[in-house]
Short mmCIF file of N, CA and C in Angstrom, two decimals:
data_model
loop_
_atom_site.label_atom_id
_atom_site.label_comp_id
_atom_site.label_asym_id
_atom_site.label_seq_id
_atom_site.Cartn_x
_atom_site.Cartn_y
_atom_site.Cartn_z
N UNK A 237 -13.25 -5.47 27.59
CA UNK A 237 -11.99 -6.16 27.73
C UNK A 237 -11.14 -5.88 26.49
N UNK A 238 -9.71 -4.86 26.83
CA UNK A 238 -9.66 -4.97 25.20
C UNK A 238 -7.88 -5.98 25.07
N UNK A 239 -8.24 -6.55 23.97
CA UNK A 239 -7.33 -7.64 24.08
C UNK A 239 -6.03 -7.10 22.99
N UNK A 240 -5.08 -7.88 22.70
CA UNK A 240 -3.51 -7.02 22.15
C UNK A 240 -3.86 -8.03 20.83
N UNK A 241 -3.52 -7.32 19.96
CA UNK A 241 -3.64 -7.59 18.30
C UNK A 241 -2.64 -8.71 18.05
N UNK A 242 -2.75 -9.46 17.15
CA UNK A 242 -1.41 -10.64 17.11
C UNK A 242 -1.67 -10.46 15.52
N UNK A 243 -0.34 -10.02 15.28
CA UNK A 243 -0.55 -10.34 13.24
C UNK A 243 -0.07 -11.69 12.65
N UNK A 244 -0.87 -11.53 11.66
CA UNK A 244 -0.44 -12.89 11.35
C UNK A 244 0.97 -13.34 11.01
N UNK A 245 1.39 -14.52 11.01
CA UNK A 245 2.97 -14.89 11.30
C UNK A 245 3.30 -14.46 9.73
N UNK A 246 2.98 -13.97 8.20
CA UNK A 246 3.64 -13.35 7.17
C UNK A 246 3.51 -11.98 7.44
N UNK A 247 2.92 -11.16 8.57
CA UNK A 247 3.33 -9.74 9.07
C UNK A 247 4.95 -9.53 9.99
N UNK A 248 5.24 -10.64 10.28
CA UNK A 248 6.30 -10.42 11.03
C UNK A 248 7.38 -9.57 10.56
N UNK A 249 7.93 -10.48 9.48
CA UNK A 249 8.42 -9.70 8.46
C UNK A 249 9.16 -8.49 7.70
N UNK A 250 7.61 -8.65 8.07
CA UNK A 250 7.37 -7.03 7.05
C UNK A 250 8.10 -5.74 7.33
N UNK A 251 8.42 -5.24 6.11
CA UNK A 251 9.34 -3.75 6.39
C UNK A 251 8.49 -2.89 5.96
N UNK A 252 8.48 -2.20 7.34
CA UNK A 252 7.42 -1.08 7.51
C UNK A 252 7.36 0.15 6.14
N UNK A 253 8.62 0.03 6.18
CA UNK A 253 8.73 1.36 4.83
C UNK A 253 8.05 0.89 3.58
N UNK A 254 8.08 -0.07 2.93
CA UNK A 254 7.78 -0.84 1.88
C UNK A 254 6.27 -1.18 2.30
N UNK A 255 5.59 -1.21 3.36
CA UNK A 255 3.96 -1.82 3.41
C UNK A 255 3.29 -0.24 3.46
N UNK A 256 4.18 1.04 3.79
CA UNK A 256 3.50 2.36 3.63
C UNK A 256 3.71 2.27 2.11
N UNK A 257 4.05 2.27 1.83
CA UNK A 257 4.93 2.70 0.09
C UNK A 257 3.77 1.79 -0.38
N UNK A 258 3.49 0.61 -0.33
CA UNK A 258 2.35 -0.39 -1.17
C UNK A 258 0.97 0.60 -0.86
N UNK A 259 0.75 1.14 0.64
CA UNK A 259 -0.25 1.76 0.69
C UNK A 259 -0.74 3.13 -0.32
N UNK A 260 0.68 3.68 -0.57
CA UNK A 260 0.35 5.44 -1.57
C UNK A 260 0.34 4.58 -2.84
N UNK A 261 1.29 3.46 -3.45
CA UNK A 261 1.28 2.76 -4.56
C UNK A 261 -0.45 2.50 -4.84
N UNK A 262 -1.10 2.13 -3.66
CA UNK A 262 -2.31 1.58 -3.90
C UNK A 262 -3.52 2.67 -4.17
N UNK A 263 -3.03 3.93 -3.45
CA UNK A 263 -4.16 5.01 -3.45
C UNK A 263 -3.79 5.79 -4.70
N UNK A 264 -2.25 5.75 -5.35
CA UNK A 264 -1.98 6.00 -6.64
C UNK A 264 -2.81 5.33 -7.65
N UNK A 265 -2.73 4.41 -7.68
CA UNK A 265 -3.51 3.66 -8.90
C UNK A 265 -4.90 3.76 -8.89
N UNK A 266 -5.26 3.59 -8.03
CA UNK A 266 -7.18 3.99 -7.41
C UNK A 266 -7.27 5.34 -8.52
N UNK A 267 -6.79 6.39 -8.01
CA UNK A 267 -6.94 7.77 -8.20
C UNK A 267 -6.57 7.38 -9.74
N UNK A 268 -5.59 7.64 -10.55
CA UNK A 268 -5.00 7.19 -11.81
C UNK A 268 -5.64 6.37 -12.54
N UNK A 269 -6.00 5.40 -12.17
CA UNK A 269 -7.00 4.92 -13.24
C UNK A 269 -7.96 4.13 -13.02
N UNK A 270 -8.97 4.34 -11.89
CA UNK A 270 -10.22 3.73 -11.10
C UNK A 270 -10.13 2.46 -10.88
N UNK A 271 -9.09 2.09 -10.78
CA UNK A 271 -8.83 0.11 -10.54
C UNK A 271 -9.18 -0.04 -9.19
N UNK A 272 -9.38 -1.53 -9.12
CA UNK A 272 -9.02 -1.54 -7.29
C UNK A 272 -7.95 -1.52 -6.61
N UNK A 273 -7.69 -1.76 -5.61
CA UNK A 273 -6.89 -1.87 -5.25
C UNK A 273 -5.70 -3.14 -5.74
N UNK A 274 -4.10 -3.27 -4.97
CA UNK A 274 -3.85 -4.34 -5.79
C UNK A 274 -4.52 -5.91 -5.62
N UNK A 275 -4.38 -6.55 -6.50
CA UNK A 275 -5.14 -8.01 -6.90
C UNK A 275 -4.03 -8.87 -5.77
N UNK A 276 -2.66 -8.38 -6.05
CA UNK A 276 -1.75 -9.73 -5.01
C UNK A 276 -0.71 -8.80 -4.63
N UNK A 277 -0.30 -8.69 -3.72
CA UNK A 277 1.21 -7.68 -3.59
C UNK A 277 1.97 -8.65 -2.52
N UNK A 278 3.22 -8.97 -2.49
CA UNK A 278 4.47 -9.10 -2.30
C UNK A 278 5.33 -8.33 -2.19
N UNK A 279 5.28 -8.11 -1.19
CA UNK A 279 6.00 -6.77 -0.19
C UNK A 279 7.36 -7.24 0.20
N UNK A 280 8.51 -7.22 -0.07
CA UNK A 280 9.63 -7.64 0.88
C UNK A 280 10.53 -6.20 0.64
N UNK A 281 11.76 -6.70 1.84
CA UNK A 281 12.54 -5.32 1.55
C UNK A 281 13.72 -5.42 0.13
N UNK A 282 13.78 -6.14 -0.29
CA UNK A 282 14.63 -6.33 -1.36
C UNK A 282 14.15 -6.13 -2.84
N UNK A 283 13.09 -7.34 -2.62
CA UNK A 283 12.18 -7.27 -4.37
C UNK A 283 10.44 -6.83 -3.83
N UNK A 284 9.50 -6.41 -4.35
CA UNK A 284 8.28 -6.25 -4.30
C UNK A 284 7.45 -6.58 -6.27
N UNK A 285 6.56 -7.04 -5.15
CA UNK A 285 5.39 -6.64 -6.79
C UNK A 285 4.07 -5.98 -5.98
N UNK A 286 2.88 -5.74 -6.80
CA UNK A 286 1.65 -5.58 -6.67
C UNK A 286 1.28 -5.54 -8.13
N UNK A 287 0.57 -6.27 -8.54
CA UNK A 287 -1.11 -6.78 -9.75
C UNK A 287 -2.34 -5.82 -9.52
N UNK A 288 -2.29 -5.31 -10.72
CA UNK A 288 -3.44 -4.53 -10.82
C UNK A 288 -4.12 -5.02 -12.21
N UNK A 289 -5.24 -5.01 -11.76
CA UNK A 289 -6.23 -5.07 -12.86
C UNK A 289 -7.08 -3.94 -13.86
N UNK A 290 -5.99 -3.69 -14.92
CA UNK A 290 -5.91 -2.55 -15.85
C UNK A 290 -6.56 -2.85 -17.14
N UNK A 291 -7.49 -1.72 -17.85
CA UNK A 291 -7.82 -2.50 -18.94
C UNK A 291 -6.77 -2.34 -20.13
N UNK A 292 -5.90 -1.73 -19.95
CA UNK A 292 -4.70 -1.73 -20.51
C UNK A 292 -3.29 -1.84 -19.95
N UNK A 293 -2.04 -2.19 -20.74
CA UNK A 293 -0.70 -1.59 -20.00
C UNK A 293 -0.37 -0.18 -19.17
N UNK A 294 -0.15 0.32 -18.65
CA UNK A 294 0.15 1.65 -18.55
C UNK A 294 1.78 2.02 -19.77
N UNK A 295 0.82 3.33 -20.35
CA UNK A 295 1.96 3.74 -20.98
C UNK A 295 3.60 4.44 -20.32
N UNK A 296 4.34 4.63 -20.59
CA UNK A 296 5.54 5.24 -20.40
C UNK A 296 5.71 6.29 -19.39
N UNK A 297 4.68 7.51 -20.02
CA UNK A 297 4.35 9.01 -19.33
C UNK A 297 3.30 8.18 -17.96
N UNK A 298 2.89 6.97 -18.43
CA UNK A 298 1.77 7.02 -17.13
C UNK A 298 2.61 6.45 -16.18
N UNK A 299 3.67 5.58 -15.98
CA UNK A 299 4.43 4.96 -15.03
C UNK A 299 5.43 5.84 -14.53
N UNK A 300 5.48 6.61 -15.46
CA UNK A 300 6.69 8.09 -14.69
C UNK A 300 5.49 9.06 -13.87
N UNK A 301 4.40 8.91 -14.40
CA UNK A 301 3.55 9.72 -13.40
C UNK A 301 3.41 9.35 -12.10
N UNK A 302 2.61 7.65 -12.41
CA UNK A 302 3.34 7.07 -10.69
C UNK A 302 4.11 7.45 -10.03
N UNK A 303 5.24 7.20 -10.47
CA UNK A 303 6.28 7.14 -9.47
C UNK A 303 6.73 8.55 -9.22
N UNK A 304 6.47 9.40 -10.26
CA UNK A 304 6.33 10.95 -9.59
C UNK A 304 5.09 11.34 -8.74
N UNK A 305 4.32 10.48 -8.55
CA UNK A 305 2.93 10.59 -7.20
C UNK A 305 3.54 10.07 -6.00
N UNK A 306 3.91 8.98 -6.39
CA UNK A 306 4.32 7.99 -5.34
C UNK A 306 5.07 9.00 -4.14
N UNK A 307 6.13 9.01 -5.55
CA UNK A 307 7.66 10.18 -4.31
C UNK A 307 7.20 11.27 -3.71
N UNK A 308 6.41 12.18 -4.37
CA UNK A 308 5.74 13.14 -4.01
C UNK A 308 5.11 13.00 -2.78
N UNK A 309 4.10 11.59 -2.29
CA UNK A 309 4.17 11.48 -1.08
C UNK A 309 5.09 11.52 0.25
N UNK A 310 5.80 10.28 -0.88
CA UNK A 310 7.05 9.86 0.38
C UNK A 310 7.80 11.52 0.61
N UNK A 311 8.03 12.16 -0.05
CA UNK A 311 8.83 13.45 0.18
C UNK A 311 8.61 14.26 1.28
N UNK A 312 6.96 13.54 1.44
CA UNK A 312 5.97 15.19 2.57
C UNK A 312 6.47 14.70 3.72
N UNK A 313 7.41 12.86 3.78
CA UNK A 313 7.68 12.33 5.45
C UNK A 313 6.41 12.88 6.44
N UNK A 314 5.28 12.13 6.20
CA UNK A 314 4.10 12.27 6.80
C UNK A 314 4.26 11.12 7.95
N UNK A 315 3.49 11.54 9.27
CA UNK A 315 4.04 10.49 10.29
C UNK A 315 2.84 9.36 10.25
N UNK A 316 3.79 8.25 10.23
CA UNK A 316 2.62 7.01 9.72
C UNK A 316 3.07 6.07 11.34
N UNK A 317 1.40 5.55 11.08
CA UNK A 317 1.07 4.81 12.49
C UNK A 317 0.62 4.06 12.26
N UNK A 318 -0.08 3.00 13.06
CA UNK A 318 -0.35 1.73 13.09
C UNK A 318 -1.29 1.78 14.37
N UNK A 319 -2.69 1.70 14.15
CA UNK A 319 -3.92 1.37 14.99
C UNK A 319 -4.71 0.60 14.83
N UNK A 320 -5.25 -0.47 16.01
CA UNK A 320 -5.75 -1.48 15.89
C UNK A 320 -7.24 -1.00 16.22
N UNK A 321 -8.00 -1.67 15.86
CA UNK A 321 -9.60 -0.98 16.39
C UNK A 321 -10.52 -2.76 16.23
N UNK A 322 -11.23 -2.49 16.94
CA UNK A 322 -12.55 -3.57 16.27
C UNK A 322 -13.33 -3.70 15.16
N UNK A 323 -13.84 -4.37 14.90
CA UNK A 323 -14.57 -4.67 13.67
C UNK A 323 -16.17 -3.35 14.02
N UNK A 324 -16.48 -3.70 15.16
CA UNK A 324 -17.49 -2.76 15.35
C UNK A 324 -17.12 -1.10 15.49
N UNK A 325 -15.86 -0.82 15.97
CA UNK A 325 -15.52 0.71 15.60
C UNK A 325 -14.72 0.56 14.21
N UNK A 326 -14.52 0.19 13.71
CA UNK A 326 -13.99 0.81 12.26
C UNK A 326 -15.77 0.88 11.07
N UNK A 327 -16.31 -0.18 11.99
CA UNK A 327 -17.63 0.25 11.34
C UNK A 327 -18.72 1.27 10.92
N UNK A 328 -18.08 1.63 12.08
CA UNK A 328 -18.64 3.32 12.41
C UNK A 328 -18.53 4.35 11.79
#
């Protein structure tokens, strides 16, 4: 029986461009400096944050590196989707 996904009522929201962008933001920092992922992110289309847990600030050259990773993604306009699966196939 497969049933239709309902997100939760703070997905409604959400601007799709800005929750891909948190996603490369997030695989940026992973890669860059072995953190986890972010700690809290606040996604809107106007203002955003995301918290990372760094054992330092990032320096100057390292935040221009970001955001030269970041764009570098966004530039390739890779086609982004949205798939729902079960807990038992994503397990897989």
């Amino acid at each position: 029986m497969e049933q239709t996904p309902i997100p939760n009522s703070h997905n409604k929201a959400e601007y799709p461009p800005m929750h891909t962008a948190e996603h490369i933001l997030n695989r940026t920092m992973v890669d860059m400096f072995g953190c986890p992922r972010s700690r809290n992110a606040h996604i809107e289309r106007k203002k955003s944050k995301c918290d990372y847990l760094l054992a330092q600030p990032p320096t100057e050259a390292q935040i221009v590196e970001i955001e030269r990773r970041v764009n570098e993604v966004i530039d390739m306009n890779l086609t982004v989707s949205c798939d729902f699966m079960s807990l038992e196939e994503a397990s897989r």
